[in-house]
Coordinates of C-alpha atoms in Angstrom, one line a residue:
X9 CA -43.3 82.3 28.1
X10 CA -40.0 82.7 26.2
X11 CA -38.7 80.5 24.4
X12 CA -35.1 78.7 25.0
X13 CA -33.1 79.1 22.4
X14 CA -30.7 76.9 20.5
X15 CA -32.9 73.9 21.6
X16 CA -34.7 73.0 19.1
X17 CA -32.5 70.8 16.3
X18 CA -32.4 71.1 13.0
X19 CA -30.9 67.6 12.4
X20 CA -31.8 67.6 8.7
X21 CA -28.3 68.8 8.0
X22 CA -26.4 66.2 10.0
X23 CA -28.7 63.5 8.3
X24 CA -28.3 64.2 4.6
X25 CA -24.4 64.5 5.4
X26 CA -24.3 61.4 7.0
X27 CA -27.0 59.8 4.5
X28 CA -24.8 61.4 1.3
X29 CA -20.8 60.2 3.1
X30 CA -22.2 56.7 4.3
X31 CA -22.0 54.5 1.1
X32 CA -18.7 56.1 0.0
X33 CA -16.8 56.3 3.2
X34 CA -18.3 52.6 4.2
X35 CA -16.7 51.2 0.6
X36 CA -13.5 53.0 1.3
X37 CA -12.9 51.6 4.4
X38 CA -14.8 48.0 4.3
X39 CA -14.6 47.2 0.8
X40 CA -11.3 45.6 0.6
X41 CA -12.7 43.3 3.1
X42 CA -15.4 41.7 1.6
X43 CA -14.1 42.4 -2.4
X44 CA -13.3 38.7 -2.5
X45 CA -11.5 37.4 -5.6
X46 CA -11.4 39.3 -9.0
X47 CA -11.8 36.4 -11.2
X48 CA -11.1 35.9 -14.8
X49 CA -10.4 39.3 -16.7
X50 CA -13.2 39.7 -19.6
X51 CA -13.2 42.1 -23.1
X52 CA -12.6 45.7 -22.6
X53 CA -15.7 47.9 -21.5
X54 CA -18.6 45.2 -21.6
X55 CA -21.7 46.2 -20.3
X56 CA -23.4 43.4 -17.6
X57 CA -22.6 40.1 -18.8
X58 CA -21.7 38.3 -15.3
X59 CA -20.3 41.7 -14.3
X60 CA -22.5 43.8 -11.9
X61 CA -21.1 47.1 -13.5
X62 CA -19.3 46.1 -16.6
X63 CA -16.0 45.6 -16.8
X64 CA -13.2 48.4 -17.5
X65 CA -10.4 49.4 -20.2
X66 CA -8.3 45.9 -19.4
X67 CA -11.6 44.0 -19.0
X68 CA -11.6 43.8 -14.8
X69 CA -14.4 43.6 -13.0
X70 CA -15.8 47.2 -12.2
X71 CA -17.1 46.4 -8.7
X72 CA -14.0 44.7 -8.2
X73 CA -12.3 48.1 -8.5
X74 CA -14.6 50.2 -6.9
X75 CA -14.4 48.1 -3.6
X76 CA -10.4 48.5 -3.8
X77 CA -10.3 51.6 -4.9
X78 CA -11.7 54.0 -1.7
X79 CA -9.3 52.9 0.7
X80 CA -5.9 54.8 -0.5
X81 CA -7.6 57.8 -1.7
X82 CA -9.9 58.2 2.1
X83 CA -6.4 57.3 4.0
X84 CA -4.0 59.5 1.7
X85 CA -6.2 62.7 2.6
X86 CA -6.8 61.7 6.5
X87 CA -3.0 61.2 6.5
X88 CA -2.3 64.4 4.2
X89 CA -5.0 66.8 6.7
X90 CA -3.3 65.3 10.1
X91 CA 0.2 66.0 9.5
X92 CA -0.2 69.5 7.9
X93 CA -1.9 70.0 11.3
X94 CA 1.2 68.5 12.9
X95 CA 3.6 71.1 11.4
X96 CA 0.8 74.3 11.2
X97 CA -0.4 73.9 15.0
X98 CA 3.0 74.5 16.7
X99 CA 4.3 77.1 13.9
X100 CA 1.3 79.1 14.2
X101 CA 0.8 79.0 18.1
X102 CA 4.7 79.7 18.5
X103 CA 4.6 82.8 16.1
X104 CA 1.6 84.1 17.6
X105 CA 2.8 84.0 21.4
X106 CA 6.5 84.5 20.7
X107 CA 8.1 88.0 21.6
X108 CA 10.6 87.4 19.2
X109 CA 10.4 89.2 15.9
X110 CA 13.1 87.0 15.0
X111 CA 11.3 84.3 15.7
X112 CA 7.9 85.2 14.0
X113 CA 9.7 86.0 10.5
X114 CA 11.7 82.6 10.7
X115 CA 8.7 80.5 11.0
X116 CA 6.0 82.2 8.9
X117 CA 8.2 83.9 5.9
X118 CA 9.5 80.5 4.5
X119 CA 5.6 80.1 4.0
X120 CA 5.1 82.6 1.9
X121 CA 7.6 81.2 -0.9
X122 CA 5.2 78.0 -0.6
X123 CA 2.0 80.3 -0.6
X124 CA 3.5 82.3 -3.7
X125 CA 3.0 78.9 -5.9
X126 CA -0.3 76.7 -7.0
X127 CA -0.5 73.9 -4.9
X128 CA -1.3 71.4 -7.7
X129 CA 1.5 72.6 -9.8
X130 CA 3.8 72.4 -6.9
X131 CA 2.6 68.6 -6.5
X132 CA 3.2 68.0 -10.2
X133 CA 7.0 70.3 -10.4
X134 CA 8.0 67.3 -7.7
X135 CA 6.1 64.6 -9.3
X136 CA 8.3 65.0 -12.3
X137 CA 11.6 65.2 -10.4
X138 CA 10.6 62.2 -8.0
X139 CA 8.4 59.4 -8.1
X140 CA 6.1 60.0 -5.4
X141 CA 4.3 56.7 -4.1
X142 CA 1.3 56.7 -1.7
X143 CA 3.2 58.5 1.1
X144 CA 5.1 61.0 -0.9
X145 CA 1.8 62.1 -2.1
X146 CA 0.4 62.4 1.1
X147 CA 3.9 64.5 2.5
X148 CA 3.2 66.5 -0.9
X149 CA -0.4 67.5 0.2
X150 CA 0.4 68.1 3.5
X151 CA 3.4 70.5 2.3
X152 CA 0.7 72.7 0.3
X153 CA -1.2 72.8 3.4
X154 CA 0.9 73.9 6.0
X155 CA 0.6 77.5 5.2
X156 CA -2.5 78.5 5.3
X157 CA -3.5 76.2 8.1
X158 CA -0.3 78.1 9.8
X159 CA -1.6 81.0 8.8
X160 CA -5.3 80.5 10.0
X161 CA -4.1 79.0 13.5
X162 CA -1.8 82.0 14.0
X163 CA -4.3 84.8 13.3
X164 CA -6.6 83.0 15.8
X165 CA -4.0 82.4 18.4
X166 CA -3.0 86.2 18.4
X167 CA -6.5 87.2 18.8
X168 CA -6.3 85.1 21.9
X169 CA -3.3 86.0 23.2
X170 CA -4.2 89.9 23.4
X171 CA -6.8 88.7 25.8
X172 CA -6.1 89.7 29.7
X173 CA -6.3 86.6 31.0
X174 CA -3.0 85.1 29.2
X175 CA -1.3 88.5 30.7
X176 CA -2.8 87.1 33.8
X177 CA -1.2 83.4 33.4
X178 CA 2.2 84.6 32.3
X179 CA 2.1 87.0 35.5
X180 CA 1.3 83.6 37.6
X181 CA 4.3 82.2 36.0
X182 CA 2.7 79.5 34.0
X183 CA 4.4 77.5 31.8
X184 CA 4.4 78.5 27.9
X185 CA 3.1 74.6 27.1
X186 CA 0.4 75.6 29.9
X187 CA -0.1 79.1 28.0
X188 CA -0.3 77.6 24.4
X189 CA -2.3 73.9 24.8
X190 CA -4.3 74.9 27.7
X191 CA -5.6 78.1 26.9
X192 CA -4.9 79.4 24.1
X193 CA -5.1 75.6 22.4
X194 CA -8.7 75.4 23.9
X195 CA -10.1 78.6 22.5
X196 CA -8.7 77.6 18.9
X197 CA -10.7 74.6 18.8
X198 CA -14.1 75.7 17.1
X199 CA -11.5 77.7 14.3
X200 CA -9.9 74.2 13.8
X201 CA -12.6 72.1 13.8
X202 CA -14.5 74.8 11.0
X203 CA -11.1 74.6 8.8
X204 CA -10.4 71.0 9.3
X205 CA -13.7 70.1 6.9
X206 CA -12.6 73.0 4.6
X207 CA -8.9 71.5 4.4
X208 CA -10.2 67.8 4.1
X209 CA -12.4 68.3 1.6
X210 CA -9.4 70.4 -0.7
X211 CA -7.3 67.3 0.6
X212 CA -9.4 64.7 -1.2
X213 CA -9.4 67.1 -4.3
X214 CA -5.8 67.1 -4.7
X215 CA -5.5 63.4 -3.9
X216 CA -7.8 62.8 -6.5
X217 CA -6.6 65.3 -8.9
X218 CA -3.0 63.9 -8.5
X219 CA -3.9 60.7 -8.9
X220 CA -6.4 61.0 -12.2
X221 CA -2.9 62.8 -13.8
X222 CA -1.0 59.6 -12.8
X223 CA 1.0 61.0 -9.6
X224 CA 1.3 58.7 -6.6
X225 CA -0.3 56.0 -7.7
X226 CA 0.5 53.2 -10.9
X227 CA -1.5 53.9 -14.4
X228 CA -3.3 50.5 -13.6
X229 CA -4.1 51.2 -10.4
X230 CA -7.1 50.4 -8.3
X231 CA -7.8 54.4 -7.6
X232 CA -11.8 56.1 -7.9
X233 CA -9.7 58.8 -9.2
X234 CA -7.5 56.6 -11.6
X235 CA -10.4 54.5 -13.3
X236 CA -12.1 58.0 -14.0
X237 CA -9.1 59.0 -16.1
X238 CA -8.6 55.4 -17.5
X239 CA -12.2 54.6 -18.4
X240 CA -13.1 57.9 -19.3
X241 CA -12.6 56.2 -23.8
X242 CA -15.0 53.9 -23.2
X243 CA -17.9 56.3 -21.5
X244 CA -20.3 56.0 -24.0
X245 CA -19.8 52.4 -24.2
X246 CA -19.6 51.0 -20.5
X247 CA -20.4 54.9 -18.4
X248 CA -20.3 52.8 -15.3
X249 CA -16.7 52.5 -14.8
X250 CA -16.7 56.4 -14.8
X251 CA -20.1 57.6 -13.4
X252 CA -19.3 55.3 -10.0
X253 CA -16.2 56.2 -8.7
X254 CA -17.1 59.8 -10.1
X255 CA -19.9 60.0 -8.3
X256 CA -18.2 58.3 -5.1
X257 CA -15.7 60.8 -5.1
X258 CA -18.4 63.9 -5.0
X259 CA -20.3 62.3 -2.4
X260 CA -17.2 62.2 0.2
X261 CA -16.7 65.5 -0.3
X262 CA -20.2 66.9 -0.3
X263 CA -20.4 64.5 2.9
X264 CA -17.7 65.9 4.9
X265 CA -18.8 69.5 4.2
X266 CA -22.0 68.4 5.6
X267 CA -21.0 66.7 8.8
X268 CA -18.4 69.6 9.5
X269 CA -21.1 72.1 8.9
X270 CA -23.9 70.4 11.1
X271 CA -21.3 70.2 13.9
X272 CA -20.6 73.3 14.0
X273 CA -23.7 74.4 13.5
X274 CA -24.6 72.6 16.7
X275 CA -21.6 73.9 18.5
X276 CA -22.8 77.4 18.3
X277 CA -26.3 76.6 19.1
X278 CA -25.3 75.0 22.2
X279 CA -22.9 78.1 22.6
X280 CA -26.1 80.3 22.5
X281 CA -28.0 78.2 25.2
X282 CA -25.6 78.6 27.4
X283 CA -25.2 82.1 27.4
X284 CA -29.0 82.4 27.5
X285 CA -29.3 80.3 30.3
X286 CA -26.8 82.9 32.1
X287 CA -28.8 85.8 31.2
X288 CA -31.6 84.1 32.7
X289 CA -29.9 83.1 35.9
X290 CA -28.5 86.7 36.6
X291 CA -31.4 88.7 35.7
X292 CA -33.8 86.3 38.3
X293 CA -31.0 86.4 41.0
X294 CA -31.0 90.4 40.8
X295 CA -34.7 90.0 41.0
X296 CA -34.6 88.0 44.1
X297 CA -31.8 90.4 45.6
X298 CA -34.0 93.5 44.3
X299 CA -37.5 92.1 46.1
X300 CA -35.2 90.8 49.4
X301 CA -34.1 94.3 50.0
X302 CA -37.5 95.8 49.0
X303 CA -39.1 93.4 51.6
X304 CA -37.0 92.6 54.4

């Protein structure tokens, strides 16, 4: 008897992402809640002493810090990923479906002067022109993104277009919203969802990146990224005030790799049983039609 593919998970994947994302995403997002009250400030960089993890280079409660300090790097990246989305999805679907040349080089060339420069060091050649808060930073992040998630979602929406059946919907005189977000939208979705973990995850490292080099958020900040960079003189005297948000910080980005690969993983699995069970159906249903006209 043959064996259905695709059926049998491998759910090891999704579990160590989910297992490795948990604690860091869950203190991001809850940890402001239930941080409670500082208290009194203590020496610089002291080891235990009432203090779960020490305390860091102005004498605050490390824990403290840690609970505080998710939040605006996990929402700056979210915020950063969705609107580069916002400007690359309708660029890239109207230069790929556009029959104007005109049109094409006016939306995608502009890109290229953005492409043609590091993203960081376009971050930091603003940064020093402007003061960037919270939301600067994430309009900065998104700005780097636009074109190669442009890019990506045009390359895939032209593969798509070339296909007969949008000939066939523009000969039926549908709608170019119907064209775009209906079909052609629908077909990009497993190409968005495989470079929506790949553009999180370099999200989070430029959010992170900005803020250890002091852009977007204050020195004194309560930032993973910032108490990496402002603890990091006192490592060999309190490491906990730079191992833990260090370590938090690797484990949301290993996480979200994981999760993004499991799902798709999955996707394509599933996309396998489903053709499989086709093959299956038509080759018994020709059987049946071959034996009905042998025997009739």
């Amino acid at each position: 008897m043959r064996t259905e593919p695709g059926t049998g998970r491998r759910p090891g994947r999704f579990a160590l992402g989910l297992a490795v994302i948990a604690l860091p995403l869950a203190l991001a997002l809850l940890g402001p809640v239930f941080a409670g009250d500082s208290g009194p400030r203590a020496a610089s960089f002291t080891p235990g002493d009432g203090h779960w993890l020490g305390t860091d280079f102005v004498g605050r409660d490390v824990w403290h810090q840690v609970l505080h300090g998710g939040r605006p790097v996990v929402l700056t990246a979210l915020a950063a990923t969705a609107l580069a989305y916002l400007v690359a999805l309708p660029a890239g679907l109207a230069s790929a479906l556009t029959h104007r040349r005109w049109l094409e080089e006016l939306l995608m060339r502009p890109q290229d002067v953005l492409l043609a420069v590091p993203s960081l060091l376009l971050i930091l050649m603003v940064a020093s022109v402007l003061s960037p808060g919270g939301v600067g930073l994430a309009l900065l992040i998104a700005l780097v993104n636009v074109p190669d998630a442009a890019r990506i979602v045009r390359a895939a929406a032209a593969e798509t277009a070339a296909r007969p059946a949008v000939e066939a919907l523009r000969m039926q005189g549908e709608t170019w919203w119907r064209v775009a977000v209906g079909y052609v939208g629908r077909c990009l979705l497993r190409t968005l969802a495989a470079d929506a973990g790949t553009r999180l995850t370099g999200a989070l490292y430029l959010v992170s990146t900005a803020a250890f080099l002091g852009v977007g958020v204050a020195p004194d900040a309560a930032d993973w990224a910032v108490m990496v960079d402002r603890n990091r003189a006192g490592l060999l005297v309190q490491p906990w005030a730079v191992v833990v948000p260090a370590l938090l910080i690797v484990a949301l980005t290993m996480g979200t790799n994981l999760l993004f690969d499991a799902a798709l993983d999955d996707g394509r699995r599933s996309t396998g049983t489903r053709a499989w069970r086709l093959r299956n159906t038509t080759t018994r249903t020709a059987r049946r039609r071959a034996e009905g006209g042998a025997h009739p």
